[in-house]
C-alpha cells in the first residue's frame, strides 16, 4: 500500500461518490455533492494540523484549551474543475487564501497546457491544498505542483475525488513529498484518458457545459 495515498472509505463519502457518478445527477446536485465530499475529506486531511495551548475565559472560569497553532493555508484549485472543491475547504478554514492554476488537457495528446497562474504571496509559509476532482494520467497534478514549488511552495497536499492508478503512480513518483487524498481509487483509464468507471468530465458536469 502506498503510504503517500489516503483513500477515504467512510460510508457517507462512498454514498455521495456513488450519486456523483450517476449520469442522472444534475449539475446542481453535482456541484453541491462535490463541495460536501470535499468538506468531509478536508476534515480528515487536516488531522495533522498542529495545536497550541491557549487560555480562554468561559462564563465560569479561566481554562487552558487548544487552538490551531497559527497554520496558514492556501487552497489552489486546478481550473476549471478544481474550483468546485474550493468552498468545501473554505467552509472549514475560512481564512485560507485562494490561488488559481489554469491547465487544460489536450484531448489528443492528454498533455496539460498552462494558461493561468496566480498564487498567494509567501506561499512557502503556507500549507497548500491543491484541488482537482480527477487524477487521471496525473499530468495536470504533476505540472500544477511543479509550478507551486517553483513559486516557493513547500508543504503541499493534493486532494481529488476520483483517482486512477496511473495518476497516483505518476504523481507520487514525481512528488514523493506530497500527500495525496482521494475519495475513491478507480480501475483504469480508457483509450481517451478518461477514468473508468469514473464520472465523466468533471468540469462539464460542474459547470453544465455539455
Ligand atoms: C480534467 C480534470 C483534471 C485533468 C485530469 O481537466 O479536472 O484537471 O483533466 O487529467 P490528467 O490527470 O490526465 O491530467 P480538463 O483538462 O478536462 O479541464 P477542465 O477542468 O477545464 O474541464
Ligand atoms: N478529466 C475528467 O474530467 N474526467 C476524467 O475521467 C479524466 C480526466
Short mmCIF file of C-alpha atoms and ligand atoms in Angstrom, two decimals:
data_model
loop_
_atom_site.label_atom_id
_atom_site.label_comp_id
_atom_site.label_asym_id
_atom_site.label_seq_id
_atom_site.Cartn_x
_atom_site.Cartn_y
_atom_site.Cartn_z
CA UNK A 1 0.00 0.00 0.00
CA UNK A 2 1.25 3.45 -0.95
CA UNK A 3 1.76 5.43 2.28
CA UNK A 4 1.52 8.73 0.42
CA UNK A 5 -2.06 7.93 -0.58
CA UNK A 6 -5.12 8.13 1.68
CA UNK A 7 -8.35 6.68 0.33
CA UNK A 8 -11.50 7.57 2.25
CA UNK A 9 -13.67 4.60 2.98
CA UNK A 10 -16.19 6.50 5.13
CA UNK A 11 -19.75 5.38 4.27
CA UNK A 12 -21.01 8.95 3.83
CA UNK A 13 -18.25 9.71 1.34
CA UNK A 14 -18.78 6.48 -0.59
CA UNK A 15 -22.55 7.09 -0.72
CA UNK A 16 -22.11 10.60 -2.07
CA UNK A 17 -19.49 9.44 -4.62
CA UNK A 18 -21.99 6.92 -5.97
CA UNK A 19 -24.59 9.65 -6.54
CA UNK A 20 -21.91 11.80 -8.17
CA UNK A 21 -21.09 9.04 -10.66
CA UNK A 22 -24.67 8.63 -11.83
CA UNK A 23 -25.44 10.04 -15.26
CA UNK A 24 -28.84 11.06 -13.81
CA UNK A 25 -27.27 13.55 -11.36
CA UNK A 26 -27.86 17.17 -12.42
CA UNK A 27 -25.18 19.89 -12.42
CA UNK A 28 -26.96 21.46 -9.50
CA UNK A 29 -26.73 18.31 -7.38
CA UNK A 30 -23.25 17.56 -8.70
CA UNK A 31 -21.86 20.92 -7.52
CA UNK A 32 -23.39 20.51 -4.07
CA UNK A 33 -22.03 16.97 -3.71
CA UNK A 34 -18.51 17.96 -4.81
CA UNK A 35 -18.50 20.64 -2.11
CA UNK A 36 -19.86 18.30 0.58
CA UNK A 37 -17.43 15.48 -0.21
CA UNK A 38 -14.51 17.91 -0.21
CA UNK A 39 -15.56 19.20 3.20
CA UNK A 40 -15.71 15.68 4.63
CA UNK A 41 -12.31 14.83 3.13
CA UNK A 42 -10.77 18.10 4.28
CA UNK A 43 -11.86 17.44 7.87
CA UNK A 44 -9.82 14.24 7.85
CA UNK A 45 -6.90 15.56 5.77
CA UNK A 46 -6.39 18.36 8.33
CA UNK A 47 -5.95 15.85 11.15
CA UNK A 48 -2.21 16.58 11.45
CA UNK A 49 -2.56 20.37 11.88
CA UNK A 50 -0.56 21.46 14.92
CA UNK A 51 -2.35 22.77 18.02
CA UNK A 52 -1.21 25.12 20.75
CA UNK A 53 -2.48 25.67 24.25
CA UNK A 54 -4.32 28.93 24.87
CA UNK A 55 -6.15 30.39 27.83
CA UNK A 56 -9.87 31.09 27.40
CA UNK A 57 -12.29 32.64 29.85
CA UNK A 58 -15.60 30.78 29.89
CA UNK A 59 -18.62 32.28 31.72
CA UNK A 60 -17.48 30.19 34.73
CA UNK A 61 -13.71 30.27 34.85
CA UNK A 62 -10.43 30.59 33.01
CA UNK A 63 -9.26 27.39 31.34
CA UNK A 64 -6.42 26.14 29.19
CA UNK A 65 -7.61 24.76 25.88
CA UNK A 66 -6.32 24.05 22.35
CA UNK A 67 -6.44 26.08 19.17
CA UNK A 68 -4.74 25.78 15.78
CA UNK A 69 -1.14 26.93 16.07
CA UNK A 70 -1.29 29.71 13.51
CA UNK A 71 -1.13 27.46 10.47
CA UNK A 72 -1.76 29.45 7.33
CA UNK A 73 -3.48 27.70 4.47
CA UNK A 74 -3.73 28.25 0.74
CA UNK A 75 -6.18 26.35 -1.42
CA UNK A 76 -5.18 26.14 -5.08
CA UNK A 77 -7.76 24.70 -7.48
CA UNK A 78 -6.67 23.45 -10.89
CA UNK A 79 -9.09 25.21 -13.26
CA UNK A 80 -11.73 24.59 -14.10
CA UNK A 81 -12.99 21.56 -12.23
CA UNK A 82 -10.88 22.14 -9.10
CA UNK A 83 -12.93 25.29 -8.47
CA UNK A 84 -15.85 23.10 -7.46
CA UNK A 85 -13.90 21.92 -4.41
CA UNK A 86 -12.76 25.32 -3.10
CA UNK A 87 -15.78 26.11 -0.94
CA UNK A 88 -15.56 22.69 0.68
CA UNK A 89 -12.15 23.72 2.07
CA UNK A 90 -13.17 27.33 2.82
CA UNK A 91 -16.20 26.16 4.82
CA UNK A 92 -13.77 24.60 7.29
CA UNK A 93 -10.88 27.07 7.00
CA UNK A 94 -12.45 30.42 6.05
CA UNK A 95 -9.17 32.32 6.42
CA UNK A 96 -7.39 30.30 3.71
CA UNK A 97 -6.03 32.26 0.76
CA UNK A 98 -7.03 31.08 -2.71
CA UNK A 99 -4.66 30.74 -5.67
CA UNK A 100 -5.56 29.55 -9.16
CA UNK A 101 -3.74 27.43 -11.71
CA UNK A 102 -5.28 27.14 -15.16
CA UNK A 103 -4.44 23.93 -17.02
CA UNK A 104 -6.32 22.18 -19.76
CA UNK A 105 -5.62 18.72 -21.06
CA UNK A 106 -5.09 18.37 -24.81
CA UNK A 107 -7.71 15.84 -25.86
CA UNK A 108 -5.35 14.17 -28.36
CA UNK A 109 -2.02 14.03 -26.54
CA UNK A 110 -3.51 14.18 -22.99
CA UNK A 111 -0.66 16.62 -22.16
CA UNK A 112 -1.56 19.50 -19.80
CA UNK A 113 -1.20 23.10 -21.03
CA UNK A 114 -0.86 26.00 -18.62
CA UNK A 115 -2.91 29.14 -19.29
CA UNK A 116 -3.08 30.87 -15.90
CA UNK A 117 -1.21 31.02 -12.62
CA UNK A 118 -1.89 33.37 -9.72
CA UNK A 119 -0.77 32.27 -6.28
CA UNK A 120 -0.91 33.95 -2.87
CA UNK A 121 2.22 35.80 -1.73
CA UNK A 122 4.58 33.94 0.61
CA UNK A 123 3.15 30.61 -0.46
CA UNK A 124 6.23 28.96 1.09
CA UNK A 125 4.93 29.72 4.58
CA UNK A 126 1.51 28.16 3.91
CA UNK A 127 0.13 24.66 3.82
CA UNK A 128 -1.06 24.38 0.21
CA UNK A 129 -4.10 22.24 -0.62
CA UNK A 130 -4.29 21.60 -4.37
CA UNK A 131 -7.77 20.56 -5.51
CA UNK A 132 -8.92 18.78 -8.66
CA UNK A 133 -11.76 16.22 -8.71
CA UNK A 134 -9.99 13.95 -11.21
CA UNK A 135 -6.49 12.44 -11.15
CA UNK A 136 -6.37 10.63 -14.49
CA UNK A 137 -2.90 10.37 -16.15
CA UNK A 138 -1.65 12.66 -13.40
CA UNK A 139 -0.13 15.12 -15.89
CA UNK A 140 -2.17 18.12 -14.68
CA UNK A 141 -1.50 17.47 -10.98
CA UNK A 142 2.23 16.88 -11.56
CA UNK A 143 2.58 20.15 -13.52
CA UNK A 144 0.44 22.20 -11.11
CA UNK A 145 2.52 21.08 -8.14
CA UNK A 146 5.75 21.74 -10.07
CA UNK A 147 4.52 25.30 -10.64
CA UNK A 148 3.65 25.77 -6.97
CA UNK A 149 7.12 24.54 -5.98
CA UNK A 150 8.71 26.94 -8.49
CA UNK A 151 6.86 29.75 -6.68
CA UNK A 152 8.27 28.58 -3.34
CA UNK A 153 5.55 26.17 -2.15
CA UNK A 154 6.96 23.60 0.29
CA UNK A 155 4.23 21.81 2.22
CA UNK A 156 1.65 20.58 -0.29
CA UNK A 157 -1.31 18.20 -0.14
CA UNK A 158 -3.27 17.10 -3.21
CA UNK A 159 -6.96 16.36 -2.86
CA UNK A 160 -9.06 14.70 -5.57
CA UNK A 161 -12.35 12.82 -5.63
CA UNK A 162 -11.60 10.03 -8.10
CA UNK A 163 -8.12 8.76 -8.93
CA UNK A 164 -6.83 6.28 -11.49
CA UNK A 165 -3.90 4.02 -10.52
CA UNK A 166 -1.89 5.56 -13.39
CA UNK A 167 -2.35 9.07 -11.95
CA UNK A 168 -1.46 8.03 -8.41
CA UNK A 169 1.75 6.41 -9.70
CA UNK A 170 2.75 9.44 -11.80
CA UNK A 171 2.01 11.92 -9.02
CA UNK A 172 3.65 10.05 -6.15
CA UNK A 173 6.76 9.33 -8.25
CA UNK A 174 7.11 12.94 -9.42
CA UNK A 175 6.37 14.46 -5.99
CA UNK A 176 7.17 11.95 -3.23
CA UNK A 177 6.83 14.71 -0.61
CA UNK A 178 3.16 15.43 -1.45
CA UNK A 179 0.37 13.64 0.41
CA UNK A 180 -2.44 12.52 -1.87
CA UNK A 181 -6.06 12.16 -0.74
CA UNK A 182 -8.83 10.64 -2.82
CA UNK A 183 -12.38 9.52 -2.14
CA UNK A 184 -12.13 6.52 -4.47
CA UNK A 185 -9.42 4.73 -6.43
CA UNK A 186 -10.95 3.55 -9.70
CA UNK A 187 -9.93 0.75 -12.06
CA UNK A 188 -8.10 2.27 -15.01
CA UNK A 189 -8.07 4.82 -17.82
CA UNK A 190 -9.76 4.20 -21.13
CA UNK A 191 -8.15 4.88 -24.53
CA UNK A 192 -9.24 8.55 -24.34
CA UNK A 193 -7.65 9.04 -20.92
CA UNK A 194 -10.98 9.02 -19.03
CA UNK A 195 -11.19 7.33 -15.65
CA UNK A 196 -13.27 4.13 -15.68
CA UNK A 197 -15.87 3.81 -14.22
CA UNK A 198 -15.28 7.45 -13.21
CA UNK A 199 -17.93 10.13 -13.50
CA UNK A 200 -17.25 11.59 -16.96
CA UNK A 201 -15.85 15.07 -17.49
CA UNK A 202 -15.86 16.73 -14.08
CA UNK A 203 -15.58 20.29 -15.43
CA UNK A 204 -18.50 19.82 -17.81
CA UNK A 205 -20.64 18.25 -15.08
CA UNK A 206 -19.87 21.01 -12.54
CA UNK A 207 -20.45 23.86 -14.95
CA UNK A 208 -23.11 22.24 -17.14
CA UNK A 209 -21.12 22.80 -20.32
CA UNK A 210 -22.09 19.60 -22.07
C1 LIG B 1 -9.58 17.49 -16.18
C2 LIG B 1 -9.50 17.36 -14.67
C3 LIG B 1 -8.03 17.42 -14.41
C4 LIG B 1 -7.46 16.72 -15.62
C5 LIG B 1 -7.09 15.34 -15.20
O1 LIG B 1 -9.46 18.80 -16.55
O2 LIG B 1 -10.24 18.32 -13.98
O3 LIG B 1 -7.53 18.76 -14.33
O4 LIG B 1 -8.49 16.69 -16.61
O5 LIG B 1 -6.44 14.68 -16.22
P1 LIG B 1 -4.92 14.26 -16.14
O6 LIG B 1 -4.69 13.67 -14.78
O7 LIG B 1 -4.79 13.26 -17.24
O8 LIG B 1 -4.06 15.47 -16.37
P2 LIG B 1 -9.60 19.31 -18.07
O9 LIG B 1 -8.25 19.39 -18.70
O10 LIG B 1 -10.63 18.50 -18.77
O11 LIG B 1 -10.05 20.81 -17.89
P3 LIG B 1 -11.37 21.42 -17.23
O12 LIG B 1 -11.24 21.24 -15.74
O13 LIG B 1 -11.27 22.85 -17.64
O14 LIG B 1 -12.58 20.74 -17.80
N1 LIG B 2 -10.79 14.52 -16.62
C1 LIG B 2 -12.09 14.32 -16.28
O1 LIG B 2 -12.82 15.30 -16.05
N2 LIG B 2 -12.55 13.07 -16.23
C2 LIG B 2 -11.78 12.01 -16.47
O2 LIG B 2 -12.26 10.86 -16.37
C3 LIG B 2 -10.42 12.22 -16.82
C4 LIG B 2 -9.97 13.49 -16.88
#
